[in-house]
mmCIF file of C-alpha atoms in Angstrom:
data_model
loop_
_atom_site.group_PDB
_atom_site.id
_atom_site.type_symbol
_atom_site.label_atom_id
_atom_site.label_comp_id
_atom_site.label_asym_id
_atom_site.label_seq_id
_atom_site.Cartn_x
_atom_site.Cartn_y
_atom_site.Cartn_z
ATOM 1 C CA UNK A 1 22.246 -11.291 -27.671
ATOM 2 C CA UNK A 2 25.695 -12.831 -27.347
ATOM 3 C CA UNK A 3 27.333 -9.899 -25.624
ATOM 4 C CA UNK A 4 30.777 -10.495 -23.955
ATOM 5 C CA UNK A 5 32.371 -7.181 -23.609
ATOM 6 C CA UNK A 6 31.551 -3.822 -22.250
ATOM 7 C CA UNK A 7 33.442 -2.711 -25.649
ATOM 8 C CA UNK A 8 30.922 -4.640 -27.917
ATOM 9 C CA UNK A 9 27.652 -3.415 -25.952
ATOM 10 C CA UNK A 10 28.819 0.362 -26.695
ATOM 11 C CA UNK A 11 29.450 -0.133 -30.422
ATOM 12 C CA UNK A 12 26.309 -1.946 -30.231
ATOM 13 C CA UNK A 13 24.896 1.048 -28.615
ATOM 14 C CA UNK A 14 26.826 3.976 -30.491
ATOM 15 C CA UNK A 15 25.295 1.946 -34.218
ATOM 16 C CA UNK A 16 21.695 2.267 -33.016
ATOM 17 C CA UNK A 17 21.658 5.092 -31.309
ATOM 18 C CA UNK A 18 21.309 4.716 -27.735
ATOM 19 C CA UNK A 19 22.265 6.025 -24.873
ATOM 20 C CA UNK A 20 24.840 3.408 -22.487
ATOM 21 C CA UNK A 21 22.155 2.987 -20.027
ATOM 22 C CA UNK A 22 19.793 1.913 -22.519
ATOM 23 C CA UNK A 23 21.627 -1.110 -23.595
ATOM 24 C CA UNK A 24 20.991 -4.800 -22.454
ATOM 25 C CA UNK A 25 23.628 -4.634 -19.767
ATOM 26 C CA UNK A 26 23.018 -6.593 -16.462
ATOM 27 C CA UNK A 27 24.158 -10.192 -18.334
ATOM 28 C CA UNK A 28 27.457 -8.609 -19.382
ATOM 29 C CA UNK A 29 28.089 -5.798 -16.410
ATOM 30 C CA UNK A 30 28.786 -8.536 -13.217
ATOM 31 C CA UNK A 31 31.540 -7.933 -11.026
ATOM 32 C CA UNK A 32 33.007 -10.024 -8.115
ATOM 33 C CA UNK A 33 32.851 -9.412 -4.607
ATOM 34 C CA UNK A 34 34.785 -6.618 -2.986
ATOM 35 C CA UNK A 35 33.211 -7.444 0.596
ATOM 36 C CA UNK A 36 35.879 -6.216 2.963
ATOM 37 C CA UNK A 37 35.769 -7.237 6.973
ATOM 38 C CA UNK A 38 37.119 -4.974 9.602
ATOM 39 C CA UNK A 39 37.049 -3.713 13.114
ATOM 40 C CA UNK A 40 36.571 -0.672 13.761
ATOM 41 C CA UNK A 41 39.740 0.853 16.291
ATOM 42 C CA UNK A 42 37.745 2.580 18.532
ATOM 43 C CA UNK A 43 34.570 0.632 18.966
ATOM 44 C CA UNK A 44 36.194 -2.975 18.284
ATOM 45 C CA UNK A 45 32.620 -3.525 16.414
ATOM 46 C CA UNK A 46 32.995 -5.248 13.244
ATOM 47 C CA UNK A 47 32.374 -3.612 10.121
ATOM 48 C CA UNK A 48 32.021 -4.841 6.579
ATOM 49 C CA UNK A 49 33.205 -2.626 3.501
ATOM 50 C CA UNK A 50 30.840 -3.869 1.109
ATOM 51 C CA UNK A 51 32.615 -1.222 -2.319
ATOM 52 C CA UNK A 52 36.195 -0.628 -2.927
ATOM 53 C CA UNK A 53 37.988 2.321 -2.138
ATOM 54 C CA UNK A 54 39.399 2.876 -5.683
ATOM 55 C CA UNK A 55 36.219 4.022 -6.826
ATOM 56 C CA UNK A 56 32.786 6.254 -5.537
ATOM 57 C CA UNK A 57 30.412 4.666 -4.291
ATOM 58 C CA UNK A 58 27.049 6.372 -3.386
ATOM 59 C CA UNK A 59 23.556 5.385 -1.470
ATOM 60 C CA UNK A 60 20.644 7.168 -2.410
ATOM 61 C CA UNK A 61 18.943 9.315 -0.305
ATOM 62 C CA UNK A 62 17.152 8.084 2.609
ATOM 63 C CA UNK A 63 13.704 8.759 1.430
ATOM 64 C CA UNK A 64 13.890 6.325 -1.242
ATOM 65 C CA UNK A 65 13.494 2.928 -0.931
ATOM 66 C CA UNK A 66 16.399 1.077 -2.260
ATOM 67 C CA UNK A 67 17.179 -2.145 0.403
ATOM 68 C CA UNK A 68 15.316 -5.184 -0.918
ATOM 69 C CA UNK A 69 12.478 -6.532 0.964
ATOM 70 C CA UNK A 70 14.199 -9.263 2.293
ATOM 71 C CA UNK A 71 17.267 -7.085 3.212
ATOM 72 C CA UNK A 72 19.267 -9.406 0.813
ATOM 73 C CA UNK A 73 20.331 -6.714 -1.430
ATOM 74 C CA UNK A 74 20.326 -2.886 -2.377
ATOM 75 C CA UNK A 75 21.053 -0.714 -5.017
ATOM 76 C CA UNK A 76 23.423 2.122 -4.908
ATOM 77 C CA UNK A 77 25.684 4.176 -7.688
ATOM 78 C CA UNK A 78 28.743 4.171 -8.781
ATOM 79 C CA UNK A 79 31.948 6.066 -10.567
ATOM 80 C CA UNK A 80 33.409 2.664 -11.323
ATOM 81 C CA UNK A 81 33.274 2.987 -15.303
ATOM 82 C CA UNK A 82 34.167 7.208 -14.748
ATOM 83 C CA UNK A 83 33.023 9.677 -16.950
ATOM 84 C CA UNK A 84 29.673 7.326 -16.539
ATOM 85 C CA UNK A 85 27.860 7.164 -13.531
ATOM 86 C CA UNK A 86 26.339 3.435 -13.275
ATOM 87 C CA UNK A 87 23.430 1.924 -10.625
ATOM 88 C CA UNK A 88 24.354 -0.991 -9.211
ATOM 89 C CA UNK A 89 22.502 -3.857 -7.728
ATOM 90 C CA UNK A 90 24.542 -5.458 -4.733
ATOM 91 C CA UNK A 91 23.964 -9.038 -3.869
ATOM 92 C CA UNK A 92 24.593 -8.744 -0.199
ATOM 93 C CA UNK A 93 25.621 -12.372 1.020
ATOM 94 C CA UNK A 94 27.670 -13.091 -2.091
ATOM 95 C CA UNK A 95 29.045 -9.440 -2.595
ATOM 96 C CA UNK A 96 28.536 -9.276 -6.613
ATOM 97 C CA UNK A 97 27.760 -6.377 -8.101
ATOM 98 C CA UNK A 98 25.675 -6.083 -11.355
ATOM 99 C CA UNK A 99 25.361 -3.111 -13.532
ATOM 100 C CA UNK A 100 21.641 -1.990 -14.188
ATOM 101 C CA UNK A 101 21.903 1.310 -15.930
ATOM 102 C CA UNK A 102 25.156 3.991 -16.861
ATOM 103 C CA UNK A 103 25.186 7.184 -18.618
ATOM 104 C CA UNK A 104 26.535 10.783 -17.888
ATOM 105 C CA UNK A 105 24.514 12.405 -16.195
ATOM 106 C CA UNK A 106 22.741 9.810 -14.215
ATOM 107 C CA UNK A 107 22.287 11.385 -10.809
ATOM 108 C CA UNK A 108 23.804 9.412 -8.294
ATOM 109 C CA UNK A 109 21.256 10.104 -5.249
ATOM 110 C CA UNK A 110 18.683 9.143 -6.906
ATOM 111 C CA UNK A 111 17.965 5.187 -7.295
ATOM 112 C CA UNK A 112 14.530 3.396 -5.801
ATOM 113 C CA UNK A 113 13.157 0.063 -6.108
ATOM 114 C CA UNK A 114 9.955 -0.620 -7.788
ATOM 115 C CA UNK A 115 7.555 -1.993 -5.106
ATOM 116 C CA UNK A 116 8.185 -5.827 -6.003
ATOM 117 C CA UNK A 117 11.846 -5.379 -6.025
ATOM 118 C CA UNK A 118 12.452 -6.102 -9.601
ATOM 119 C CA UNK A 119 13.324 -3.086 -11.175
ATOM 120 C CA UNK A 120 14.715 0.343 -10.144
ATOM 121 C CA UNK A 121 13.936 3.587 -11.228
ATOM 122 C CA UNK A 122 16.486 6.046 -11.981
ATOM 123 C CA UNK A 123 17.224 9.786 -13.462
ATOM 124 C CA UNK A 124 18.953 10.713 -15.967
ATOM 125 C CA UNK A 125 19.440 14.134 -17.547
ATOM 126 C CA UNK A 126 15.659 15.666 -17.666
ATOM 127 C CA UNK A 127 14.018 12.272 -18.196
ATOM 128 C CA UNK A 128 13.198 9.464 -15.523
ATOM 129 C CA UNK A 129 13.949 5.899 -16.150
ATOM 130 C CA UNK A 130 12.928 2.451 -15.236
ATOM 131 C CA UNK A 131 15.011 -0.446 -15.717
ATOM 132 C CA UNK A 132 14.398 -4.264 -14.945
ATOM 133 C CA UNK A 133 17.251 -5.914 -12.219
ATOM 134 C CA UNK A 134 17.552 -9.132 -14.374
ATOM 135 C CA UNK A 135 18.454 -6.819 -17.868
ATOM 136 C CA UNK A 136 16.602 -5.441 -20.660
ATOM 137 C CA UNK A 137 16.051 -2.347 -21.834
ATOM 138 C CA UNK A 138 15.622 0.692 -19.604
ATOM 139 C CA UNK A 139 12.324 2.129 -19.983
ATOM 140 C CA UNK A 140 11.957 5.950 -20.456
ATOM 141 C CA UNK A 141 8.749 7.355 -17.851
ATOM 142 C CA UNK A 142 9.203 10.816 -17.928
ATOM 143 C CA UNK A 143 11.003 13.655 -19.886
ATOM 144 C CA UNK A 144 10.577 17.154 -18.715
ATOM 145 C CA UNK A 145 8.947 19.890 -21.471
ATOM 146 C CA UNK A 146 10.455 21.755 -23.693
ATOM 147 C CA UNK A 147 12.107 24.933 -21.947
ATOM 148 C CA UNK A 148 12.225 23.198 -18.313
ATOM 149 C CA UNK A 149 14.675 21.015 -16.788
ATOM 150 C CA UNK A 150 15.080 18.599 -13.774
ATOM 151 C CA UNK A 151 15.777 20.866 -10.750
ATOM 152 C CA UNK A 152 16.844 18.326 -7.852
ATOM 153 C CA UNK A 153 15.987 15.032 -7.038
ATOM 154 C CA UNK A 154 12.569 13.199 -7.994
ATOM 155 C CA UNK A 155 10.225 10.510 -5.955
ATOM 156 C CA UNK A 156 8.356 8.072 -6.933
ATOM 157 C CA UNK A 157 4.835 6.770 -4.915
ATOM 158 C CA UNK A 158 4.832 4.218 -2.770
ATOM 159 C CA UNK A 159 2.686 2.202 -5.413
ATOM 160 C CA UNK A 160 4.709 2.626 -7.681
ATOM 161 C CA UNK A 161 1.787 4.063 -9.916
ATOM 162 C CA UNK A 162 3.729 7.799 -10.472
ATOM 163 C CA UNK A 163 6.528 10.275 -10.016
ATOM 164 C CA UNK A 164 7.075 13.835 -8.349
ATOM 165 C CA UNK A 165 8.673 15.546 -10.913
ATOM 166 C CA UNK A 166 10.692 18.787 -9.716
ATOM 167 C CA UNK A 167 11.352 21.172 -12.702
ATOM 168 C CA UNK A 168 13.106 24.863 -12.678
ATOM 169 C CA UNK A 169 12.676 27.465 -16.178
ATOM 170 C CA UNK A 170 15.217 30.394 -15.172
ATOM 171 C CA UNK A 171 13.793 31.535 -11.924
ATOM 172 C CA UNK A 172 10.351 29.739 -12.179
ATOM 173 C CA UNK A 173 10.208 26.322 -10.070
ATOM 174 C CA UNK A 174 7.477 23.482 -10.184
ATOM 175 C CA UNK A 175 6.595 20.151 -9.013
ATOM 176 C CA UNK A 176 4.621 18.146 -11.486
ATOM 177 C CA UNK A 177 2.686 15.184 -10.489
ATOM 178 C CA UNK A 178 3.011 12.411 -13.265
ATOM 179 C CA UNK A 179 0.906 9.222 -13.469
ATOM 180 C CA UNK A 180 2.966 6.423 -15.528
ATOM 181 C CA UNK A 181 1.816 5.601 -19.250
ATOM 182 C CA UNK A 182 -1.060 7.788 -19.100
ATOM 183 C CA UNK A 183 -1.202 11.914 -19.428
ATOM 184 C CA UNK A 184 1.864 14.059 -19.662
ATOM 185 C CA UNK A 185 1.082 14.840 -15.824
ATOM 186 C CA UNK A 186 -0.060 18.016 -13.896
ATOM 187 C CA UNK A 187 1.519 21.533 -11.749
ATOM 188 C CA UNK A 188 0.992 20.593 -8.540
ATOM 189 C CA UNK A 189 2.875 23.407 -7.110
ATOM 190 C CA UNK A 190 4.530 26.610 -8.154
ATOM 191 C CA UNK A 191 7.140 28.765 -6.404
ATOM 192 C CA UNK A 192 9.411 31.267 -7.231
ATOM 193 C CA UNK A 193 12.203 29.600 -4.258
ATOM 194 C CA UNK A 194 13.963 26.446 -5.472
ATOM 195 C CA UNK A 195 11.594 23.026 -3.757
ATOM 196 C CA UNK A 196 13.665 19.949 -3.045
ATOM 197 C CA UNK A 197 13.492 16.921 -0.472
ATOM 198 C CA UNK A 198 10.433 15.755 -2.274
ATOM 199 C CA UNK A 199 9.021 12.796 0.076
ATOM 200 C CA UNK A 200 5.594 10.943 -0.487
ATOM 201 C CA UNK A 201 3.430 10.486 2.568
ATOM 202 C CA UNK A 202 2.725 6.596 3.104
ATOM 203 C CA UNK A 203 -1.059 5.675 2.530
ATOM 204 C CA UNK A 204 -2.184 9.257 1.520
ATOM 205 C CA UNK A 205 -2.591 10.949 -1.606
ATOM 206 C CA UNK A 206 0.139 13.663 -0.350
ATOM 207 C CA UNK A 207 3.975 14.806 -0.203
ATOM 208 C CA UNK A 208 6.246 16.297 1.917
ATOM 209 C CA UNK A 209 8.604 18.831 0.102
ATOM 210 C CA UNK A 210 11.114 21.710 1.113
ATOM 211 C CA UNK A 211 10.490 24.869 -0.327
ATOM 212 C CA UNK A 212 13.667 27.533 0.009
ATOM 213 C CA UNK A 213 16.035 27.232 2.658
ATOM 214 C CA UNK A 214 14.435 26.376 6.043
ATOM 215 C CA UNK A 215 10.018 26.068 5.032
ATOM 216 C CA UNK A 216 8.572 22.213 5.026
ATOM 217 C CA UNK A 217 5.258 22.037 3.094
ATOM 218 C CA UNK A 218 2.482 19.315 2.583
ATOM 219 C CA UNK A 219 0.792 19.210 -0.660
ATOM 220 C CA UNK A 220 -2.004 16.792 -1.887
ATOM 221 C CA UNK A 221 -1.325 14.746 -5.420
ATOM 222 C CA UNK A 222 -4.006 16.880 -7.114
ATOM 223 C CA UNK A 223 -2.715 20.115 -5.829
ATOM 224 C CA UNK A 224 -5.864 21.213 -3.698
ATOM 225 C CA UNK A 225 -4.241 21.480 -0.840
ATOM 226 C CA UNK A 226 -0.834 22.732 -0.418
ATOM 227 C CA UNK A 227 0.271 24.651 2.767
ATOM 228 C CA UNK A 228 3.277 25.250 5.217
ATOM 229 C CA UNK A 229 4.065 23.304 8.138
ATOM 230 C CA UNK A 230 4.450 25.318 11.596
ATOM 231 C CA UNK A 231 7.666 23.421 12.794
ATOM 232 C CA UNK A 232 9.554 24.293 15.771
ATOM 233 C CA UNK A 233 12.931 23.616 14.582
ATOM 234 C CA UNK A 234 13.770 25.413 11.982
ATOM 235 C CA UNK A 235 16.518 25.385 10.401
ATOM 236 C CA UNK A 236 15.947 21.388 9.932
ATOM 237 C CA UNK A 237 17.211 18.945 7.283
ATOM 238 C CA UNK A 238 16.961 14.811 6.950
ATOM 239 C CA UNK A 239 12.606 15.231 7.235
ATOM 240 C CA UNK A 240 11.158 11.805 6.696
ATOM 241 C CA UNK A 241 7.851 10.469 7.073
ATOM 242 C CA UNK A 242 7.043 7.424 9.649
ATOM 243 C CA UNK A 243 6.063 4.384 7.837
ATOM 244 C CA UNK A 244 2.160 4.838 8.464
ATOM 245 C CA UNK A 245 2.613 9.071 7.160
ATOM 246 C CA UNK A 246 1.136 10.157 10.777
ATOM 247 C CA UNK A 247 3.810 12.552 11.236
ATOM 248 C CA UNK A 248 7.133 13.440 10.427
ATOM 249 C CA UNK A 249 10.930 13.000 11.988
ATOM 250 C CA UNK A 250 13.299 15.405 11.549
ATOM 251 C CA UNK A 251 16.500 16.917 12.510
ATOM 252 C CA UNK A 252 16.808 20.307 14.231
ATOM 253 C CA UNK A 253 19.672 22.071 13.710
ATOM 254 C CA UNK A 254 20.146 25.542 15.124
ATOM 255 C CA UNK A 255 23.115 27.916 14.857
ATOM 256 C CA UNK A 256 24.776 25.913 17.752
ATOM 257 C CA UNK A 257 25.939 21.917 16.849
ATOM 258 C CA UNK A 258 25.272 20.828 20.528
ATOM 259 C CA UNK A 259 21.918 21.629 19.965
ATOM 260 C CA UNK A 260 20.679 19.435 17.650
ATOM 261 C CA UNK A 261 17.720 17.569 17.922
ATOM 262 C CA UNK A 262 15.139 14.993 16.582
ATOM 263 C CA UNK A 263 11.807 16.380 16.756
ATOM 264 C CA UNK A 264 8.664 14.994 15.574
ATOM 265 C CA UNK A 265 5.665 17.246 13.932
ATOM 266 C CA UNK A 266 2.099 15.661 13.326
ATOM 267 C CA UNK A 267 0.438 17.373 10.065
ATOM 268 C CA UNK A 268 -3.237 16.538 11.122
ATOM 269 C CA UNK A 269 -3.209 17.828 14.916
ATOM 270 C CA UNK A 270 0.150 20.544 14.067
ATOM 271 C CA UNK A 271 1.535 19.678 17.159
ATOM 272 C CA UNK A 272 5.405 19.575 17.555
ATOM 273 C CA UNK A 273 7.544 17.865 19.934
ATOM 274 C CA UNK A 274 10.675 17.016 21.031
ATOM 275 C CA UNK A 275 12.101 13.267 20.624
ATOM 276 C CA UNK A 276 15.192 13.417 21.388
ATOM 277 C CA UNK A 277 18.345 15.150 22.343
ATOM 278 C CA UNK A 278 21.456 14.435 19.921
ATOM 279 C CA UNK A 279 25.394 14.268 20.097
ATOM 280 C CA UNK A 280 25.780 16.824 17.339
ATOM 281 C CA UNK A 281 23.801 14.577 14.496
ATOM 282 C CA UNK A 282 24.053 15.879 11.048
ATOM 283 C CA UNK A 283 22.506 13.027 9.519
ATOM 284 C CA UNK A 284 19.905 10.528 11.272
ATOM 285 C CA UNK A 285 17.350 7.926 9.454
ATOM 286 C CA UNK A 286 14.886 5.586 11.800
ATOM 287 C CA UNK A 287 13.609 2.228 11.531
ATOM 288 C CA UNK A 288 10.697 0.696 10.347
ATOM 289 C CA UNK A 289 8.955 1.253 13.724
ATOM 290 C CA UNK A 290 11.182 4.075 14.688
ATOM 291 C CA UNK A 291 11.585 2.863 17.633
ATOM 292 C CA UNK A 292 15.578 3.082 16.915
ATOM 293 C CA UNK A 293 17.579 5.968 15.132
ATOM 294 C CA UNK A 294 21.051 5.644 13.355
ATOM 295 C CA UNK A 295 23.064 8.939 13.455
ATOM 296 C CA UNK A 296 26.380 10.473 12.136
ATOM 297 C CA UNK A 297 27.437 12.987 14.387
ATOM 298 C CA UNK A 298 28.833 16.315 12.888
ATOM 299 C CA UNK A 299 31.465 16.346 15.935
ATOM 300 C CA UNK A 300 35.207 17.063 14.304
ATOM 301 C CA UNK A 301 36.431 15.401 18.321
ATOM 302 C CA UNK A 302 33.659 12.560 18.181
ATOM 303 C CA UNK A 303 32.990 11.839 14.819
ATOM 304 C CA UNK A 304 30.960 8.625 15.675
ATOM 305 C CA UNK A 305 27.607 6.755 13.886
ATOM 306 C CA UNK A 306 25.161 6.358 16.626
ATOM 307 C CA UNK A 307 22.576 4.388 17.329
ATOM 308 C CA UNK A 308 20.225 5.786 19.248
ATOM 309 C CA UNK A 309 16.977 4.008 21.713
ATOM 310 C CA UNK A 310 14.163 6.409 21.655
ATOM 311 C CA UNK A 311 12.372 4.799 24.821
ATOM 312 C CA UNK A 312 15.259 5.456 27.009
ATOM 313 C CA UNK A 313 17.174 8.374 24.633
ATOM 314 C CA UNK A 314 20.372 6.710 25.399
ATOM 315 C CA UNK A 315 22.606 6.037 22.370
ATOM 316 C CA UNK A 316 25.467 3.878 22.105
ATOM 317 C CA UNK A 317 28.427 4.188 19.328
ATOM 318 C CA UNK A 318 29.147 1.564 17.039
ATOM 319 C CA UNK A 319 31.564 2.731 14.361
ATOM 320 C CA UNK A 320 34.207 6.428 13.963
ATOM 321 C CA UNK A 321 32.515 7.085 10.547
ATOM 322 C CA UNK A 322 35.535 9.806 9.891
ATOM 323 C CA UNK A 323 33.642 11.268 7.045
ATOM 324 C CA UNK A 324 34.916 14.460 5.748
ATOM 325 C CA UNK A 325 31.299 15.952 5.392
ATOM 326 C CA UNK A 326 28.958 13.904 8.079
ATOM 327 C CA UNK A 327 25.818 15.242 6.521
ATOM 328 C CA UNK A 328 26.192 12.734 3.399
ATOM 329 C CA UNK A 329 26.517 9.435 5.366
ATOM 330 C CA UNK A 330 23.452 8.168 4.750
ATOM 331 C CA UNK A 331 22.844 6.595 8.022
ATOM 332 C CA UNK A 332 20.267 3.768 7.091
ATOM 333 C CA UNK A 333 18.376 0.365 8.569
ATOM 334 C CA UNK A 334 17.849 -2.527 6.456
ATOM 335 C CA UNK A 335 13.687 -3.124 6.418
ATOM 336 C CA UNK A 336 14.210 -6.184 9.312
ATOM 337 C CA UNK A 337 16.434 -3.519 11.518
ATOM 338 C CA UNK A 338 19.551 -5.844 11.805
ATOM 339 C CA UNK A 339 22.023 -4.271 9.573
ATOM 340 C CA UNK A 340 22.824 -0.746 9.156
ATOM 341 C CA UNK A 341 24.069 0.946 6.474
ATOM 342 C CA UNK A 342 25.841 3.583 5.613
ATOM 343 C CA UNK A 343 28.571 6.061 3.353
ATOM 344 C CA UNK A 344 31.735 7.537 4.543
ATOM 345 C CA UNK A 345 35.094 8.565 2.615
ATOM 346 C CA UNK A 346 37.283 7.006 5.444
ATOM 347 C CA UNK A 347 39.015 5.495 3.064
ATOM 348 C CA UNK A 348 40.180 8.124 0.995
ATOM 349 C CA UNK A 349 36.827 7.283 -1.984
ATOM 350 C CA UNK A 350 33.663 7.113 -1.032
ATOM 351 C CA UNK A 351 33.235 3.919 -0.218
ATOM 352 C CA UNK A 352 29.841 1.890 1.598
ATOM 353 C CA UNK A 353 29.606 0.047 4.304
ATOM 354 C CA UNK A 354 27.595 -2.508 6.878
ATOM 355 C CA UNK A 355 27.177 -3.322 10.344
ATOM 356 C CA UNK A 356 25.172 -5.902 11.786
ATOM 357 C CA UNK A 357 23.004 -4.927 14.855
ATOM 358 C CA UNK A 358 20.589 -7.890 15.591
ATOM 359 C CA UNK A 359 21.901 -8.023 19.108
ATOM 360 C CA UNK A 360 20.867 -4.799 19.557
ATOM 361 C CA UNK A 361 18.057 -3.970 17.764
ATOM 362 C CA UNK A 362 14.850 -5.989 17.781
ATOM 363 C CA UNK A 363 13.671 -7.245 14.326
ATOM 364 C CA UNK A 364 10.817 -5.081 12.657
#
């Protein structure tokens, strides 16, 4: 198309009527690295700052998938180009960045890859987007009805095949289950409490949500089944499914910090169990054999990123993380377990950043 300035791509956009994120905009939207190394003062580990600190940067949350395959790149957001928000795709040997989609009210937790790792879905406003990683036009999947509006963050299926859809009309709250390019989609479930933390189970026709404050449910796709999970820890937060959806890992967090806990709850037998005592986590994610945990501790004297061997529940900190609010770190692995990733505003921004842990971690 010849494009060779942001300028020209939003006239170009403005004249027909489109939206910034529905431009061509990955061949014009590349920027250089910004790759950063460091060593962290009290652990001596190295750390690499993969954003700059004169922006936002922002992962996604942990449930989606957004580290390539081959852990050779991820996608994140970004205020970079401020009022817009923009997705990113980060080359992670080179450091290059390359715009995918902006717009103003993109929400910036919410970016996952499509299961072959060339495109990434997105939200924006009340509708649900795809876009391809090597340019093109987004593609528009889902726009809520008339009268509703996106509540909280969506989730796509692990095939790729359909979205969770989370909607709220004044005090009314759904979750509607939408198959892409075929029928407008169906109510899966209904509530009068606000339903977030929507999480498909791997391999089964199900999801995990959050309904109100402190209640985890399990739902089927076609809404036949949909009932509350007895776990013990209540109040909880960070619930995420093991990779084959047996049961689920998630973070206890009772009225006193010390106390926090990974526990693990099984959905076919109900049972609940302990994993793990924590150093005050307020965010945790696990590998792809979990096996290993990664977790920000909420600790205002020891506010350290863990890791953390479940075998031997010994942990060992790698990094101060110094985040003002240690429940948005986003304490991930990379799919092969050697790198860890996560979010921190250190630096003043929010910025993103890497550690490799291959000497520690076994690959998976």
């Amino acid at each position: 198309m010849g494009f060779t300035t942001r300028r020209e791509v939003l006239l170009i956009a403005a004249a027909a009527g489109l939206k910034p994120s529905q431009v061509l905009t990955a061949a014009t939207h590349s920027f250089p690295s910004e790759l950063k190394r460091l060593i962290d003062p009290a652990t001596e580990f190295p750390i690499l700052r993969l954003t700059s600190p004169e922006y936002n940067a922002r992962l996604p949350w942990i449930t989606n998938r957004f580290i390539g395959h081959k852990s050779n790149f991820l996608v994140y957001s970004s205020d970079r180009a401020a009022p817009n928000t923009g997705i990113y795709r980060l080359d992670l040997k080179s450091g290059e960045s390359q715009l995918i989609a902006e717009g103003q009210a993109i929400d910036p937790r919410f970016a996952m890859l499509t299961p072959d790792d060339r495109g990434c879905y997105y939200a924006e406003g009340d509708s649900l987007f795809e876009a391809s990683l090597s340019g093109g036009h987004p593609r528009e999947l889902h726009r809520s009805q008339e009268g509703w509006r996106r509540s909280t963050l969506p989730a796509v299926t692990e095939d790729g095949i359909a979205a969770l859809w989370p909607e709220q009309k004044e005090q009314a709250f759904r979750i509607r289950f939408v198959p892409f390019g075929k029928a407008a989609g169906t109510t899966v479930v209904e509530s009068p409490e606000a339903l977030s933390e929507l999480a498909p189970r791997p391999r089964r026709a199900g999801f995990l949500y959050r309904r109100g404050a402190n209640e985890l449910w399990l739902a089927n796709f076609d809404g036949q089944r949909n009932y509350r999970l007895k776990i013990a820890g209540a109040p909880f937060s960070y619930a995420q499914w093991t990779a084959e959806g047996r049961s689920i890992l998630y973070l206890s967090k009772p009225a006193r910090p010390a106390l926090a806990e990974i526990r693990e709850f099984t959905p076919d037998s109900n049972e609940d169990k302990l994993v793990t005592k924590t150093s005050q986590y307020a965010a945790f994610s696990r590998n792809a054999d979990a096996t290993v945990f990664v977790g920000a501790s909420g600790s205002k004297a020891s506010p350290y990123l863990f890791l953390l061997i479940r075998a031997v529940q010994r942990e060992l900190a790698i990094a101060e993380h110094k985040a003002s609010d240690p429940t948005t770190c986003m304490p991930v692995f990379s799919p092969n377990s050697h790198r860890v990733f996560f979010e921190t505003d250190r630096d003043g921004r929010r910025c993103l950043y890497s550690m490799i842990v291959d000497k520690l971690v076994e690959e998976t």
